[in-house]
Amino acid sequence: MGIFGFFNKNKKETLDKGLEKTKQSVFGKLAKAIVGKSKVDDDVLDSLEEILISSDVGVDTTLKIIERIEERIARDKYVSTSELNGILREEISALLTENNTFDSDSWDLPSDRKPYVILVVGVNGVGKTTTIGKLAYQFKNAGKKVYLGAADTFRAAAVEQISIWGERVGVPVVKQQMGADPASVAFDTLSSAKANDADVVLVDTAGRLHNKVGLMNELKKIKDVMKKVFPTAPDEVLLVLDGSTGQNAFEQAKQFSAVTQITSLAITKLDGTAKGGVVIGISDQLKVPVKYIGLGEGMENLQLFNKKQFVDSLFNENQ
């Protein structure tokens, strides 16, 4: 069982509820598109293409899915509309498996990395600091000693917000005054974590994409300073994206990938949106594993992303 395996006993229920609008959008439209049709033809595929794109799966990933279904039709000669859901499920599962190597069932903190250092990036408003707080809460509930670093010194509100989360969760926050050197905050955070034998360190950063060169230099400096304390740090660079923004999230992901190496993704705010397909598209196009998904305001509503459960929930007709 992974580190969060014990947590959130109502995980499936939360996932089903969080994906409800996406499911209604995709399968409600698909049901209308195949009314009166017995086989999957060009018209059905055109409708499916439009439905997937409108659900923010993305053009390139949608075309890949359509192409795979066309190959199956060419091979089998005849595919009934009643088979379409099953085929779509298989192809989306295959894409997620090919592109998302993260295994939530077995993941745990590496035994040879202490502390495990996570550098968190993302633009303002995506739920970055909230995600840090929720992760801190879950790690602490798993019995881990957690430190937070307030290295987004560009906004006073960011330092204040992460401090509030630290108090709420009951974990220490290392911070300096607004405008301080973010790399200095990161250095102090890792030094304190090392001195106090912490298990996990989460470091917040500023996300000013309008100044890509400045952001790239800042993140490089933070990483270089971290390595002075722990040569392997950061162990993970986690990009937080707002799933409700659909393709805007994908664009942000591409831009961040251009300025620093991203190793994992957290996609927030999937509850209440019909754009849950963005998880499929981002995973396929970036080849970066989705590790966490946010499905509500509660601290327990940040879940490790499980590919099988995600697809099962999306295609669960009895939901």
XYZ file of N, CA, C and O in Angstrom, residues 26-124:
396
model
N -19.433 14.354 -21.964
C -18.932 13.447 -23.005
C -20.003 12.441 -23.419
O -20.345 12.318 -24.601
N -20.550 11.734 -22.451
C -21.411 10.606 -22.801
C -22.847 11.023 -23.105
O -23.548 10.337 -23.841
N -23.256 12.161 -22.550
C -24.565 12.687 -22.931
C -24.576 13.085 -24.395
O -25.499 12.748 -25.154
N -23.521 13.786 -24.819
C -23.415 14.196 -26.227
C -23.218 12.989 -27.146
O -23.748 12.949 -28.256
N -22.442 12.017 -26.656
C -22.173 10.838 -27.486
C -23.456 10.028 -27.702
O -23.710 9.534 -28.808
N -24.263 9.915 -26.666
C -25.527 9.181 -26.790
C -26.422 9.812 -27.851
O -27.062 9.116 -28.650
N -26.458 11.152 -27.879
C -27.267 11.852 -28.882
C -26.695 11.649 -30.284
O -27.442 11.551 -31.271
N -25.372 11.581 -30.368
C -24.721 11.467 -31.682
C -24.972 10.127 -32.349
O -24.925 10.016 -33.582
N -25.234 9.081 -31.537
C -25.390 7.755 -32.135
C -26.848 7.289 -32.172
O -27.125 6.146 -32.564
N -27.774 8.174 -31.804
C -29.195 7.813 -31.857
C -29.578 7.433 -33.289
O -29.299 8.168 -34.243
N -30.199 6.279 -33.439
C -30.666 5.835 -34.750
C -29.582 5.226 -35.618
O -29.853 4.845 -36.760
N -28.349 5.128 -35.088
C -27.254 4.545 -35.880
C -26.868 3.196 -35.299
O -26.799 3.024 -34.076
N -26.615 2.261 -36.162
C -26.253 0.914 -35.702
C -24.749 0.680 -35.758
O -24.216 -0.166 -35.040
N -24.049 1.402 -36.641
C -22.609 1.190 -36.750
C -21.854 2.514 -36.661
O -22.405 3.596 -36.903
N -20.581 2.389 -36.301
C -19.711 3.561 -36.216
C -19.251 3.915 -37.628
O -18.527 3.153 -38.272
N -19.725 5.064 -38.121
C -19.337 5.526 -39.454
C -18.645 6.877 -39.342
O -18.329 7.354 -38.244
N -18.390 7.505 -40.467
C -17.674 8.782 -40.473
C -18.423 9.860 -39.697
O -17.802 10.683 -39.014
N -19.737 9.859 -39.791
C -20.521 10.866 -39.065
C -20.370 10.703 -37.555
O -20.223 11.688 -36.826
N -20.405 9.461 -37.104
C -20.241 9.193 -35.670
C -18.844 9.606 -35.205
O -18.676 10.230 -34.150
N -17.847 9.284 -36.009
C -16.464 9.648 -35.651
C -16.278 11.165 -35.644
O -15.557 11.702 -34.789
N -16.908 11.855 -36.585
C -16.838 13.319 -36.597
C -17.461 13.893 -35.329
O -16.933 14.844 -34.731
N -18.580 13.325 -34.916
C -19.248 13.781 -33.687
C -18.381 13.491 -32.467
O -18.250 14.330 -31.566
N -17.776 12.305 -32.441
C -16.904 11.931 -31.321
C -15.706 12.870 -31.238
O -15.316 13.314 -30.139
N -15.150 13.199 -32.390
C -14.013 14.123 -32.432
C -14.397 15.473 -31.830
O -13.667 16.036 -31.004
N -15.549 15.980 -32.214
C -16.026 17.264 -31.705
C -16.271 17.203 -30.190
O -15.925 18.133 -29.456
N -16.820 16.102 -29.729
C -17.124 15.929 -28.299
C -15.836 15.903 -27.473
O -15.732 16.560 -26.423
N -14.854 15.168 -27.929
C -13.590 15.056 -27.184
C -12.851 16.390 -27.140
O -12.309 16.785 -26.103
N -12.846 17.085 -28.265
C -12.177 18.389 -28.296
C -12.887 19.378 -27.377
O -12.236 20.146 -26.645
N -14.219 19.352 -27.367
C -14.973 20.267 -26.515
C -14.815 19.934 -25.032
O -15.077 20.763 -24.168
N -14.376 18.706 -24.726
C -14.117 18.297 -23.343
C -12.661 18.531 -22.968
O -12.194 18.056 -21.928
N -11.931 19.245 -23.835
C -10.546 19.658 -23.601
C -9.558 18.503 -23.546
O -8.539 18.580 -22.867
N -9.874 17.432 -24.276
C -8.892 16.374 -24.457
C -7.720 16.901 -25.296
O -6.582 16.455 -25.147
N -8.002 17.882 -26.145
C -6.963 18.464 -26.988
C -7.022 17.901 -28.394
O -7.385 16.731 -28.588
N -6.681 18.727 -29.365
C -6.795 18.321 -30.771
C -5.887 17.139 -31.091
O -6.325 16.141 -31.669
N -4.612 17.229 -30.745
C -3.658 16.177 -31.111
C -4.026 14.839 -30.484
O -3.984 13.792 -31.138
N -4.389 14.862 -29.197
C -4.750 13.612 -28.513
C -6.064 13.061 -29.062
O -6.213 11.849 -29.243
N -7.010 13.953 -29.340
C -8.285 13.518 -29.927
C -8.058 12.825 -31.269
O -8.618 11.750 -31.529
N -7.237 13.433 -32.114
C -6.962 12.826 -33.423
C -6.290 11.468 -33.273
O -6.529 10.546 -34.066
N -5.459 11.334 -32.261
C -4.796 10.055 -32.002
C -5.831 8.990 -31.621
O -5.779 7.850 -32.090
N -6.787 9.376 -30.773
C -7.846 8.440 -30.357
C -8.715 8.044 -31.555
O -9.019 6.857 -31.760
N -9.104 9.033 -32.355
C -9.934 8.766 -33.544
C -9.203 7.844 -34.512
O -9.785 6.890 -35.061
N -7.921 8.101 -34.705
C -7.122 7.273 -35.615
C -7.078 5.829 -35.145
O -7.180 4.887 -35.947
N -6.947 5.628 -33.853
C -6.906 4.260 -33.310
C -8.249 3.555 -33.502
O -8.295 2.352 -33.785
N -9.333 4.294 -33.327
C -10.663 3.692 -33.531
C -10.860 3.353 -35.008
O -11.409 2.298 -35.354
N -10.389 4.232 -35.893
C -10.480 3.967 -37.340
C -9.710 2.704 -37.706
O -10.158 1.913 -38.556
N -8.562 2.497 -37.075
C -7.766 1.301 -37.343
C -8.520 0.041 -36.926
O -8.461 -0.988 -37.595
N -9.238 0.142 -35.813
C -10.010 -1.011 -35.338
C -11.181 -1.291 -36.278
O -11.512 -2.454 -36.555
N -11.792 -0.221 -36.773
C -12.900 -0.403 -37.722
C -12.391 -1.054 -39.006
O -13.025 -1.960 -39.561
N -11.225 -0.585 -39.483
C -10.646 -1.145 -40.710
C -10.293 -2.625 -40.514
O -10.458 -3.447 -41.425
N -9.832 -2.943 -39.319
C -9.439 -4.332 -39.039
C -10.651 -5.246 -38.861
O -10.686 -6.357 -39.372
N -11.645 -4.760 -38.106
C -12.814 -5.589 -37.773
C -13.927 -5.490 -38.820
O -14.910 -6.242 -38.753
N -13.783 -4.539 -39.773
C -14.750 -4.316 -40.861
C -16.067 -3.695 -40.389
O -16.663 -2.903 -41.092
N -16.495 -4.051 -39.181
C -17.769 -3.514 -38.701
C -17.680 -3.327 -37.187
O -17.299 -4.236 -36.458
N -17.984 -2.121 -36.716
C -18.035 -1.832 -35.286
C -19.381 -1.196 -34.997
O -19.740 -0.177 -35.599
N -20.150 -1.808 -34.113
C -21.475 -1.275 -33.789
C -21.355 -0.099 -32.828
O -20.372 0.019 -32.095
N -22.369 0.744 -32.840
C -22.368 1.898 -31.930
C -22.415 1.442 -30.479
O -21.917 2.137 -29.592
N -22.969 0.278 -30.220
C -23.021 -0.239 -28.846
C -21.637 -0.612 -28.330
O -21.407 -0.695 -27.120
N -20.697 -0.836 -29.247
C -19.323 -1.173 -28.861
C -18.458 0.064 -28.640
O -17.343 -0.045 -28.117
N -18.955 1.233 -29.043
C -18.117 2.427 -29.072
C -17.604 2.825 -27.687
O -16.424 3.165 -27.530
N -18.465 2.793 -26.682
C -18.031 3.147 -25.328
C -16.886 2.260 -24.853
O -15.909 2.735 -24.270
N -17.017 0.963 -25.109
C -15.983 0.029 -24.689
C -14.663 0.274 -25.399
O -13.591 0.228 -24.782
N -14.746 0.548 -26.701
C -13.531 0.827 -27.467
C -12.884 2.134 -26.996
O -11.660 2.209 -26.831
N -13.723 3.152 -26.781
C -13.210 4.443 -26.320
C -12.518 4.276 -24.972
O -11.439 4.832 -24.726
N -13.119 3.497 -24.104
C -12.537 3.228 -22.787
C -11.171 2.560 -22.925
O -10.207 2.937 -22.245
N -11.090 1.564 -23.803
C -9.828 0.848 -23.994
C -8.733 1.765 -24.523
O -7.577 1.695 -24.077
N -9.084 2.627 -25.479
C -8.070 3.496 -26.082
C -7.597 4.578 -25.110
O -6.408 4.914 -25.085
N -8.508 5.127 -24.316
C -8.106 6.129 -23.315
C -7.251 5.468 -22.240
O -6.231 6.028 -21.806
N -7.616 4.256 -21.824
C -6.808 3.515 -20.853
C -5.405 3.268 -21.396
O -4.408 3.423 -20.677
N -5.344 2.898 -22.674
C -4.047 2.624 -23.298
C -3.183 3.881 -23.336
O -1.981 3.833 -23.031
N -3.791 5.020 -23.688
C -3.037 6.271 -23.729
C -2.497 6.641 -22.357
O -1.335 7.029 -22.212
N -3.335 6.538 -21.340
C -2.905 6.884 -19.989
C -1.802 5.944 -19.507
O -0.873 6.367 -18.812
N -1.892 4.686 -19.880
C -0.869 3.718 -19.482
C 0.450 3.991 -20.187
O 1.523 3.923 -19.578
N 0.369 4.342 -21.457
C 1.582 4.614 -22.237
C 2.303 5.857 -21.740
O 3.533 5.918 -21.729
N 1.527 6.869 -21.342
C 2.121 8.180 -21.067
C 2.236 8.538 -19.595
O 2.841 9.538 -19.243
N 1.641 7.740 -18.729
C 1.617 8.092 -17.315
C 2.184 6.929 -16.522
O 1.480 6.013 -16.137
N 3.483 6.972 -16.273
C 4.171 5.853 -15.642
C 3.955 5.810 -14.132
O 4.315 4.828 -13.490
N 3.354 6.843 -13.564
C 3.159 6.892 -12.117
C 2.171 5.819 -11.668
O 1.093 5.660 -12.237
N 2.539 5.069 -10.625
C 1.683 4.015 -10.075
C 1.285 4.392 -8.654
O 2.091 4.286 -7.727
N 0.053 4.836 -8.487
C -0.398 5.316 -7.180
C -0.520 4.195 -6.154
O -0.453 4.442 -4.951
N -0.697 2.961 -6.619
C -0.870 1.848 -5.686
C 0.417 1.503 -4.949
O 0.386 1.032 -3.813
N 1.552 1.731 -5.593
C 2.821 1.317 -4.987
C 3.708 2.489 -4.559
O 4.727 2.291 -3.904
N 3.309 3.730 -4.914
C 4.201 4.854 -4.643
C 4.360 5.111 -3.153
O 3.397 5.091 -2.387
N 5.583 5.345 -2.750
C 5.889 5.736 -1.380
C 7.134 6.604 -1.433
O 7.802 6.692 -2.467
N 7.442 7.271 -0.338
C 8.647 8.079 -0.300
C 9.868 7.168 -0.443
O 9.942 6.140 0.246
N 10.813 7.508 -1.309
C 12.004 6.667 -1.473
C 12.765 6.559 -0.148
O 12.981 7.554 0.535
N 13.157 5.357 0.205
C 13.841 5.145 1.488
C 15.237 5.754 1.511
O 15.793 6.020 2.570
N 15.816 5.981 0.331
C 17.173 6.526 0.269
C 17.197 8.046 0.105
O 18.260 8.626 -0.113
N 16.037 8.695 0.196
C 15.978 10.155 0.083
C 15.303 10.733 1.321
O 14.101 10.573 1.510
N 16.065 11.373 2.174
C 15.489 12.001 3.339
C 16.223 13.307 3.614
O 17.420 13.281 3.869
N 15.530 14.421 3.540
C 14.113 14.527 3.199
C 13.878 14.414 1.695
O 14.799 14.601 0.913
N 12.637 14.095 1.349
C 12.201 14.084 -0.046
C 11.782 15.508 -0.380
O 10.866 16.059 0.235
N 12.483 16.128 -1.321
C 12.304 17.557 -1.593
C 11.462 17.770 -2.846
O 11.820 17.295 -3.935
N 10.343 18.473 -2.682
C 9.440 18.760 -3.798
C 9.433 20.265 -4.055
O 9.064 21.053 -3.183
N 9.855 20.658 -5.241
C 9.796 22.054 -5.673
C 8.488 22.238 -6.435
O 8.235 21.547 -7.426
N 7.633 23.144 -5.965
C 6.294 23.299 -6.527
C 6.222 24.572 -7.367
O 6.546 25.662 -6.886
N 5.792 24.427 -8.624
C 5.716 25.564 -9.542
C 4.305 25.666 -10.115
O 3.529 24.715 -10.086
N 3.982 26.829 -10.664
C 2.664 27.058 -11.251
C 2.303 28.534 -11.144
O 2.811 29.245 -10.273
N 1.436 29.009 -12.030
C 1.062 30.422 -12.006
C 0.102 30.686 -10.851
O -0.495 29.774 -10.277
N -0.030 31.960 -10.516
C -0.929 32.345 -9.438
C -2.375 31.997 -9.801
O -2.790 32.147 -10.948
